[in-house]
Coordinates of C-alpha atoms in Angstrom, one line a residue:
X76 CA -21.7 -23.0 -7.3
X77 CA -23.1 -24.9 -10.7
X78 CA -26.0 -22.4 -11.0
X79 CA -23.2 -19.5 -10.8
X80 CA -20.7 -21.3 -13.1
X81 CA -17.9 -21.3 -10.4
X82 CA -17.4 -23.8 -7.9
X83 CA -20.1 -26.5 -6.8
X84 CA -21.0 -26.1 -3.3
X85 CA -23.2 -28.4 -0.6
X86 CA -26.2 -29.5 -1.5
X87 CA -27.3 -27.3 2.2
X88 CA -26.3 -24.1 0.5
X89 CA -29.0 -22.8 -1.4
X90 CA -27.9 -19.2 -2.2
X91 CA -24.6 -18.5 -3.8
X92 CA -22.5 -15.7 -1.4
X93 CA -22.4 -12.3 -3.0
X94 CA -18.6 -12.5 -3.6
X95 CA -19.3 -15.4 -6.1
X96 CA -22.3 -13.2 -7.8
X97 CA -19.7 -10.4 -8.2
X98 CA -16.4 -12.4 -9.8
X99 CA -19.5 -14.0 -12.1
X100 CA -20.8 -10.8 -13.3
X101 CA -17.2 -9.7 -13.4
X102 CA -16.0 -12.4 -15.4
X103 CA -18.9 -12.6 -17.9
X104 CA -18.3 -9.0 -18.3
X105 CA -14.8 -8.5 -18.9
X106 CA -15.2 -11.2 -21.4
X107 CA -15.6 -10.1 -24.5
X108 CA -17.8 -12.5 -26.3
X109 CA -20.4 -12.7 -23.2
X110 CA -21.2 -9.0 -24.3
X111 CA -24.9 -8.7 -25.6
X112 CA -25.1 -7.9 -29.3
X113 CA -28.1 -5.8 -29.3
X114 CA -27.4 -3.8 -26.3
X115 CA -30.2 -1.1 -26.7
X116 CA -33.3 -3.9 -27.1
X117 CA -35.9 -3.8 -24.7
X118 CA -38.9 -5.7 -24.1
X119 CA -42.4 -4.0 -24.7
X120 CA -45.5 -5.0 -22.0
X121 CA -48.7 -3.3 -23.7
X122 CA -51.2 -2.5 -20.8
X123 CA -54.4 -1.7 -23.0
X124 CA -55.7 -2.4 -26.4
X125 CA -54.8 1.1 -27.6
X126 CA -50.7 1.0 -27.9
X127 CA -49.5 2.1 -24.8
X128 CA -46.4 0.1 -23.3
X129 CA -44.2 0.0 -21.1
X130 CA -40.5 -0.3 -22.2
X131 CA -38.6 -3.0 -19.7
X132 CA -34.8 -2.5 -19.7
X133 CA -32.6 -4.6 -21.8
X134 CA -30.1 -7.2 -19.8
X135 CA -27.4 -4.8 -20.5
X136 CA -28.9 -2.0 -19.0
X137 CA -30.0 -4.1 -15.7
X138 CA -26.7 -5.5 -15.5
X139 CA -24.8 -2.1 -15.5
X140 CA -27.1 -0.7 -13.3
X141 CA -26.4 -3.3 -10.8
X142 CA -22.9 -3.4 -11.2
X143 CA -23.2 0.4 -10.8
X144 CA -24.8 0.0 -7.3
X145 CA -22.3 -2.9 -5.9
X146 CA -19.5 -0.2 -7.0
X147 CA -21.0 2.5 -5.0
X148 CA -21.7 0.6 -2.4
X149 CA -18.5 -1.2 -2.0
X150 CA -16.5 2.0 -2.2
X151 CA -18.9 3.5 0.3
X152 CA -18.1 0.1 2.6
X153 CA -14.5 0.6 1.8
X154 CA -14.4 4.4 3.3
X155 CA -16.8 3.9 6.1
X156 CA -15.0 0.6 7.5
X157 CA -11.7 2.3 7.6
X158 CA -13.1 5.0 9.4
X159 CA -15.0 2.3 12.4
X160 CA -11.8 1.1 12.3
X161 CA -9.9 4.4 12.8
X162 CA -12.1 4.6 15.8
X163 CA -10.9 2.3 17.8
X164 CA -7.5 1.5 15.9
X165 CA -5.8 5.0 14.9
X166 CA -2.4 3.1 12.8
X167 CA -3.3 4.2 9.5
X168 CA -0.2 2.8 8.0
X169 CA -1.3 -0.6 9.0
X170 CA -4.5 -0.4 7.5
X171 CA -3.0 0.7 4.1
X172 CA -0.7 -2.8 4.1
X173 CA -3.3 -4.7 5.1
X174 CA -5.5 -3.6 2.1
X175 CA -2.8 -4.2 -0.2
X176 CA -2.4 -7.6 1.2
X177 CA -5.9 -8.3 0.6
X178 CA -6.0 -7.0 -2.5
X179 CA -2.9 -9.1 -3.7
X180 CA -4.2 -12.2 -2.2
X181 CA -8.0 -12.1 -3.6
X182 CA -5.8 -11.0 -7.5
X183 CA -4.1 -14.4 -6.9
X184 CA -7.0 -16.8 -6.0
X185 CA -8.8 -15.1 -9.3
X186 CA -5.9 -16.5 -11.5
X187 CA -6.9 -19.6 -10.6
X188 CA -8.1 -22.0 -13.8
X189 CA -11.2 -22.9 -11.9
X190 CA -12.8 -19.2 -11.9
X191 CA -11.8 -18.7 -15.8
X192 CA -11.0 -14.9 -15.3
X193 CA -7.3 -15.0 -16.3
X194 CA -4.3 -17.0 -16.3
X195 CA -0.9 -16.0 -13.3
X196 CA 1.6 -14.3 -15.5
X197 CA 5.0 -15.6 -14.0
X198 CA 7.1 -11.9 -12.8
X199 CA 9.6 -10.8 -15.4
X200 CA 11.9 -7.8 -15.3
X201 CA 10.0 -5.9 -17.8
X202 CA 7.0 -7.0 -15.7
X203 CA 8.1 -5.8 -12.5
X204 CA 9.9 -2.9 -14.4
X205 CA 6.6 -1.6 -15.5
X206 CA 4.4 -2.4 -12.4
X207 CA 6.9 -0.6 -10.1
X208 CA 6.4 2.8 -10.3
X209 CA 2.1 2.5 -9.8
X210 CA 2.9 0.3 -6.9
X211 CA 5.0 3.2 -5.8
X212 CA 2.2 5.7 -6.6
X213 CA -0.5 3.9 -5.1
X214 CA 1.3 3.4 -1.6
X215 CA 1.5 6.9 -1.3
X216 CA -1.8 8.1 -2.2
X217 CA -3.6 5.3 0.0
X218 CA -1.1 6.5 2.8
X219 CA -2.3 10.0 2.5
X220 CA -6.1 8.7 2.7
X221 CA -5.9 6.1 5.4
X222 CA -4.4 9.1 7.2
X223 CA -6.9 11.8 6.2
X224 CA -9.7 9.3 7.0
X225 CA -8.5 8.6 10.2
X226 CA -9.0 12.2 11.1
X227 CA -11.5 13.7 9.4
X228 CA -14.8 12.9 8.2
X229 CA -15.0 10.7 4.9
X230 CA -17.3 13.1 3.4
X231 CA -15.0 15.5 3.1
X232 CA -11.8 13.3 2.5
X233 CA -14.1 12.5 -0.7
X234 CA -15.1 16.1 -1.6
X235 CA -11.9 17.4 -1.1
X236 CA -10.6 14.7 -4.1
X237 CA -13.3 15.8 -5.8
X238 CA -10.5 19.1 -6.9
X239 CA -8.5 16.2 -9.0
X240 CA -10.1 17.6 -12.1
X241 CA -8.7 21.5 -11.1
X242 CA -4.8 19.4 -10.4
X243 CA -5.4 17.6 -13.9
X244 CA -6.2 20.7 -15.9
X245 CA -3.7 22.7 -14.1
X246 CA -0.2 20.5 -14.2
X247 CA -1.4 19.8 -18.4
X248 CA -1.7 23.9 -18.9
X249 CA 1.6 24.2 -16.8
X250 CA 3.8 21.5 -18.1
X251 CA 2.6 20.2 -21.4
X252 CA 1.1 23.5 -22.7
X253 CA -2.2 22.2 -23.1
X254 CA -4.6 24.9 -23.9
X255 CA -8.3 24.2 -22.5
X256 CA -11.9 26.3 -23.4
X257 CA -13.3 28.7 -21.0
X258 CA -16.2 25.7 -20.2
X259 CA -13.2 23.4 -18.5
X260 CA -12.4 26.6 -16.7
X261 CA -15.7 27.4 -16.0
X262 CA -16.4 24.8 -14.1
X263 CA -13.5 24.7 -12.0
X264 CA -15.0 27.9 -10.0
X265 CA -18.0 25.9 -8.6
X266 CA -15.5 22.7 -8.0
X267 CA -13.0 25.3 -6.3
X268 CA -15.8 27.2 -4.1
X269 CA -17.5 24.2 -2.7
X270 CA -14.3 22.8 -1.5
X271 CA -13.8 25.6 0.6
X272 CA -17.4 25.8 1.8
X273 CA -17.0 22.0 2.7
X274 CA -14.0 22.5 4.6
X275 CA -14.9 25.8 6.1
X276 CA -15.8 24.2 9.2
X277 CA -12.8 21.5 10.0
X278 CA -10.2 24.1 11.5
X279 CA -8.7 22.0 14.7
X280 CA -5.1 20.9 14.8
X281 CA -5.9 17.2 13.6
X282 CA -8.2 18.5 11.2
X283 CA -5.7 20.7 9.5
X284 CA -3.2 17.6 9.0
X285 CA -6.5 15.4 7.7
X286 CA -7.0 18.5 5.3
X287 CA -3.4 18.0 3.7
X288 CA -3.6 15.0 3.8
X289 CA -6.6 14.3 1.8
X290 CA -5.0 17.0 -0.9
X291 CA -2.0 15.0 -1.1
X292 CA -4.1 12.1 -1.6
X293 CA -5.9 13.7 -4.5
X294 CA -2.5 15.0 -6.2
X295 CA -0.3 11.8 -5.6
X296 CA -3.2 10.3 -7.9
X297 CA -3.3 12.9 -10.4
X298 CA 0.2 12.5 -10.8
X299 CA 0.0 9.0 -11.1
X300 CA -2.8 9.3 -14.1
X301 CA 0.0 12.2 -15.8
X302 CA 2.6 10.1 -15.3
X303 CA 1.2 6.8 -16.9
X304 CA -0.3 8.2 -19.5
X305 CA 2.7 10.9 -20.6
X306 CA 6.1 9.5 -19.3
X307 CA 5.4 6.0 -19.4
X308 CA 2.5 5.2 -21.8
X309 CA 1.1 1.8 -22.1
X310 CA 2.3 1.4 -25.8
X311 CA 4.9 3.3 -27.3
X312 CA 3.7 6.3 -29.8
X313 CA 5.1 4.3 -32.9
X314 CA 3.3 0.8 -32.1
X315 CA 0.3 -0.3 -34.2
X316 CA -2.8 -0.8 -32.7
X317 CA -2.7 -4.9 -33.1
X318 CA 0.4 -4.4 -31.6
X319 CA 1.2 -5.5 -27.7
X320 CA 4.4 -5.0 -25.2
X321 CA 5.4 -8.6 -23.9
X322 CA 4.8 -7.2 -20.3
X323 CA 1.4 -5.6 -20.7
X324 CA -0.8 -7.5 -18.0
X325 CA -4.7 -7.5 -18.0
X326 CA -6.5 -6.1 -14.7
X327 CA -6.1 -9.4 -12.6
X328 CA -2.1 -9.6 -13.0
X329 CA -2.2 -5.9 -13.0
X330 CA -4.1 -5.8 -9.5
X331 CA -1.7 -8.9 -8.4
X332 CA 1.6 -7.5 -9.0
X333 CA 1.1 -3.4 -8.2
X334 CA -0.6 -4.6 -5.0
X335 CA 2.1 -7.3 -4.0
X336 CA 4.8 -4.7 -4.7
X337 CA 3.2 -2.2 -2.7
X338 CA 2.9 -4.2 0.1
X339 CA 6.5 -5.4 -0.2
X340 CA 7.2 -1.7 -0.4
X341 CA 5.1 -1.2 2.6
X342 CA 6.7 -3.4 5.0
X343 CA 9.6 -1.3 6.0
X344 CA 7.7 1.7 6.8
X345 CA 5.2 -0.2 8.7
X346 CA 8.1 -1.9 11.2
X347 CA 9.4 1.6 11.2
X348 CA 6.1 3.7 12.1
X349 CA 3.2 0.9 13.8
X350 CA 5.4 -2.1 15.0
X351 CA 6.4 -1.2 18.3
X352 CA 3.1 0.5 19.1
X353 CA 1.7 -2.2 18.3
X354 CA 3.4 -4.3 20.4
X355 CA 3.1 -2.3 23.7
X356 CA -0.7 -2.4 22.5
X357 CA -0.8 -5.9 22.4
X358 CA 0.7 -7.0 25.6
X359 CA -1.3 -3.8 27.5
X360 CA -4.5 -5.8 25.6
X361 CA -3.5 -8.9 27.6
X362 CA -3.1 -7.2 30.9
X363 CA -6.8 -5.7 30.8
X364 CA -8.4 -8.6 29.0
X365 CA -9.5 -10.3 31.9
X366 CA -11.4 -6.6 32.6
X367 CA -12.2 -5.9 29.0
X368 CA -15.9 -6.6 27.9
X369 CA -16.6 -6.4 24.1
X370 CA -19.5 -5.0 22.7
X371 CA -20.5 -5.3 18.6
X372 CA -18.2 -6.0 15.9
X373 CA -14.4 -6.8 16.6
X374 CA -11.4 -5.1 14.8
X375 CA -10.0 -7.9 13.3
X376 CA -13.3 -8.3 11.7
X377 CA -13.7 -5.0 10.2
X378 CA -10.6 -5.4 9.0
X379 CA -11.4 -8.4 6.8
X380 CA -14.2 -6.5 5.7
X381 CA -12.4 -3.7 4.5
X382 CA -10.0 -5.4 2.5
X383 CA -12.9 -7.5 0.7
X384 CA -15.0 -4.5 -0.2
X385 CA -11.9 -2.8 -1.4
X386 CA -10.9 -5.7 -3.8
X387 CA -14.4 -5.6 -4.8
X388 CA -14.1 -1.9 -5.7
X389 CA -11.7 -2.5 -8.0
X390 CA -13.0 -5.7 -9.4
X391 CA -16.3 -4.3 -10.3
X392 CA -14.6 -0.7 -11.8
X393 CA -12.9 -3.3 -14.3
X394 CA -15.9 -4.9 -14.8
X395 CA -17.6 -1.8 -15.6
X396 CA -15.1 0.1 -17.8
X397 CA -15.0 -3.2 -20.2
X398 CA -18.2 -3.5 -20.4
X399 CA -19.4 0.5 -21.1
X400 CA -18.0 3.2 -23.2
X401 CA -15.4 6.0 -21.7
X402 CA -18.3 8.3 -21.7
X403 CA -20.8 6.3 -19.3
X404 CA -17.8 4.9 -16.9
X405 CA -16.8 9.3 -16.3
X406 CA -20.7 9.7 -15.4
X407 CA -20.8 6.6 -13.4
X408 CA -17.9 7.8 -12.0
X409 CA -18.8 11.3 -11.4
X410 CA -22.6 9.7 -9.5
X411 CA -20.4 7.4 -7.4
X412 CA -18.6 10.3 -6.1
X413 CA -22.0 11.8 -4.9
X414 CA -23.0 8.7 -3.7
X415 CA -20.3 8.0 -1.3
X416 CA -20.3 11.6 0.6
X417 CA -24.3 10.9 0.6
X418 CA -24.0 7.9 2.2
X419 CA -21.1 8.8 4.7
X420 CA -23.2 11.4 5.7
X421 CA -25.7 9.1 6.7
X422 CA -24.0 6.1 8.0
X423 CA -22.2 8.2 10.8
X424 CA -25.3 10.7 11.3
X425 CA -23.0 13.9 10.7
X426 CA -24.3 17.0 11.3
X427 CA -23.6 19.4 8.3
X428 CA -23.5 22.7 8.4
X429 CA -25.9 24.5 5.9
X430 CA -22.4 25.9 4.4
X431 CA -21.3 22.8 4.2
X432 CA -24.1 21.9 2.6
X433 CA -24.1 24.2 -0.1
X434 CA -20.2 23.9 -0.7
X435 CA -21.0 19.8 -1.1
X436 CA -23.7 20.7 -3.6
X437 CA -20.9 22.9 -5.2
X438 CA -18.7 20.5 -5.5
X439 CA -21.4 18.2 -7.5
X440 CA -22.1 21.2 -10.0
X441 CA -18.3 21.6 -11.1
X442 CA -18.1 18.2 -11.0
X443 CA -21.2 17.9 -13.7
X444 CA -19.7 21.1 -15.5
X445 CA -16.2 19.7 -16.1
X446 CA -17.6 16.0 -16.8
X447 CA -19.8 18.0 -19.6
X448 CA -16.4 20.0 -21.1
X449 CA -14.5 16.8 -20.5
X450 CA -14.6 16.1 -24.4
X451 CA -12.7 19.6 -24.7
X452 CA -9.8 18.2 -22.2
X453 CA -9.7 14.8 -24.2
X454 CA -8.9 17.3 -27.5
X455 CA -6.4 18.5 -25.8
X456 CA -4.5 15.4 -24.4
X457 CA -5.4 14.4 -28.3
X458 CA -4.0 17.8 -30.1
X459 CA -0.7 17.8 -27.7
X460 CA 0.2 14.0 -28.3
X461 CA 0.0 14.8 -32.3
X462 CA 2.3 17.7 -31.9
X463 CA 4.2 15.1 -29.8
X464 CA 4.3 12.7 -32.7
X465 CA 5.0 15.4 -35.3
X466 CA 8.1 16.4 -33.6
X467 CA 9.2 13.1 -33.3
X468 CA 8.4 12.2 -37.2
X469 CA 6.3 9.6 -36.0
X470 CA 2.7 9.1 -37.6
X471 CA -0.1 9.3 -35.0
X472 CA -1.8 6.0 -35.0
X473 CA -5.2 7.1 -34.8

């Protein structure tokens, strides 16, 4: 697409797909030097003779809040599929390999020359060394939320790992001593209460499993987060800042190797758990298919679907975070949250309790609290890592 910068296309196609749109803006934003250098300038349109404007956002500002929307959207997309899917597919595990698969394949045709977002880094043992373990992590925790989604509703598979904030602050004040104000603690009792209130009202058998499992979800990613950042840190605590590890990847190769490894990972539990099911499903699908009338979308393509939107997820939450400060990415974050149990809610017309209501709304207001006191937990992390370095006689690099 020449008006797109990516690939040139028939002259009969006159609008470039929205994939396309999304690795351009990705690529022109992870890129440093596409960055604009006055990001807070705005056009002015006066309206009368005496002053009065009207301040237009800057290109920055449109862009972000763009990118913000695919994000929500996608990750919205990216829940709600799996749960169509769940409906008239319940193998959870093969849903989880199948995104990875789709993830690893969509990492690989960006490190083609052609798009200009990175270049394949060939595996090394360092490489795979270091990309092991979050492959690890991440087949567990999509495990746990293919099969919470499966059973309960996505709203509340997303307010329930809305309590990752109340895991983080609890394993740092439990293992690494990390002392936090009474704000971060604060706002833990809304986050805590409006979990329960949301949950109040899933009590069946399947619900109960869909209840842990969406917890396990939430803690197999905390303790990813802990674990990268305190056992295995991205640069060692001696290293200078100009410094880099021979193995450290950018998010492409990242995406490419802890989603290939996870599926490679994957496929022994899936032949274990969903192959022979599948089978007898597929041969009782050829018995009734002369009886069989379909209606709407088919599997297959949902499936397709799903794996798309959740490359794109993570695509455009790279995008994002290189092109915005910590700060705004939490907030964005913290809205996109909000914005996927909103529009869960909606897509599959739940009915929600007025408790459930008010524990959702909950939820949002510790959520708001602990993103305000989050500059109090980053002092923390900060303070312990110096006591780290002091111990170790090694000078804190910043």
């Amino acid at each position: 697409m020449e008006g797109w910068g990516i690939l040139p296309t028939p002259a009969l196609s006159q609008r470039p797909s929205w994939l396309s749109s999304i690795v351009s803006l990705a690529r022109h934003s992870l890129s440093p030097s596409s960055r604009p250098r006055h990001r807070h300038t705005s056009a002015h349109w006066k309206l009368s003779e005496g002053g009065f404007s009207f301040p237009f956002p800057s290109w920055s500002t449109t862009r972000f809040i763009f990118l913000c929307s695919l994000w929500y959207m996608s990750s919205a997309m990216s829940s709600n599929t799996g749960k169509v899917i769940f409906m008239q597919f319940r193998f959870p595990i093969t849903l989880t390999i199948i995104q990875f698969g789709f993830v690893a394949a969509y990492s690989a045709l960006l490190c083609n020359p052609v798009y200009g977002m990175t270049i394949f880094r060939p595996p090394t043992r360092a490489i795979l060394r270091s990309t092991m373990p979050m492959a690890a992590f991440q087949v567990g925790g999509h495990m746990f939320s293919s099969f919470a989604i499966s059973r309960i509703p996505v709203s509340t598979v997303h307010t329930i790992k809305a309590l990752s904030p109340m895991f983080t602050v609890m394993a740092y004040a439990c293992f690494f001593r990390v002392k936090y104000s009474v704000a971060t603690y604060a706002s833990l009792l809304p986050l805590t209460a409006g979990v329960m209130l949301a949950c109040s009202f899933d009590t069946s058998a399947a619900d109960i499993i869909g209840l842990i499992s969406a917890f396990g979800s939430a803690i197999v990613f905390v303790s990813s987060n802990i674990f990268f950042k305190k056992v295995m840190p991205s640069a060692p605590s001696g290293m200078g800042p100009t410094t880099v590890p021979s193995h450290k990847l950018d998010k492409i190769n990242m995406l490419l190797y802890s989603s290939g490894l996870a599926f490679l990972l994957m496929i022994p539990i899936w032949i274990s758990y969903d192959l022979r099911p599948l089978a007898a499903l597929y041969y009782s699908s050829l018995v009734n298919a002369s009886t069989s009338e379909g209606s709407g979308p088919s599997v297959p393509l949902y499936f397709f679907l799903n794996g798309t939107v959740h490359f794109a997820q993570n695509l455009i939450a790279f995008a994002i975070l290189a092109s915005t400060s910590p700060v705004t990415y939490s907030i964005a974050s913290l809205i996109k949250r909000i914005a996927v149990i909103c529009i869960a809610v909606v897509w599959f017309s739940q009915h929600v309790h007025p408790l459930q209501g008010a524990g959702i709304c909950l939820t949002f207001l510790g959520l708001w609290m602990y993103n305000s006191a989050k500059a109090d937990v980053e002092r923390g992390e900060n303070k312990r890592r110096r006591i780290e370095a002091q111990s170790h006689l090694v000078l804190p690099i910043s």
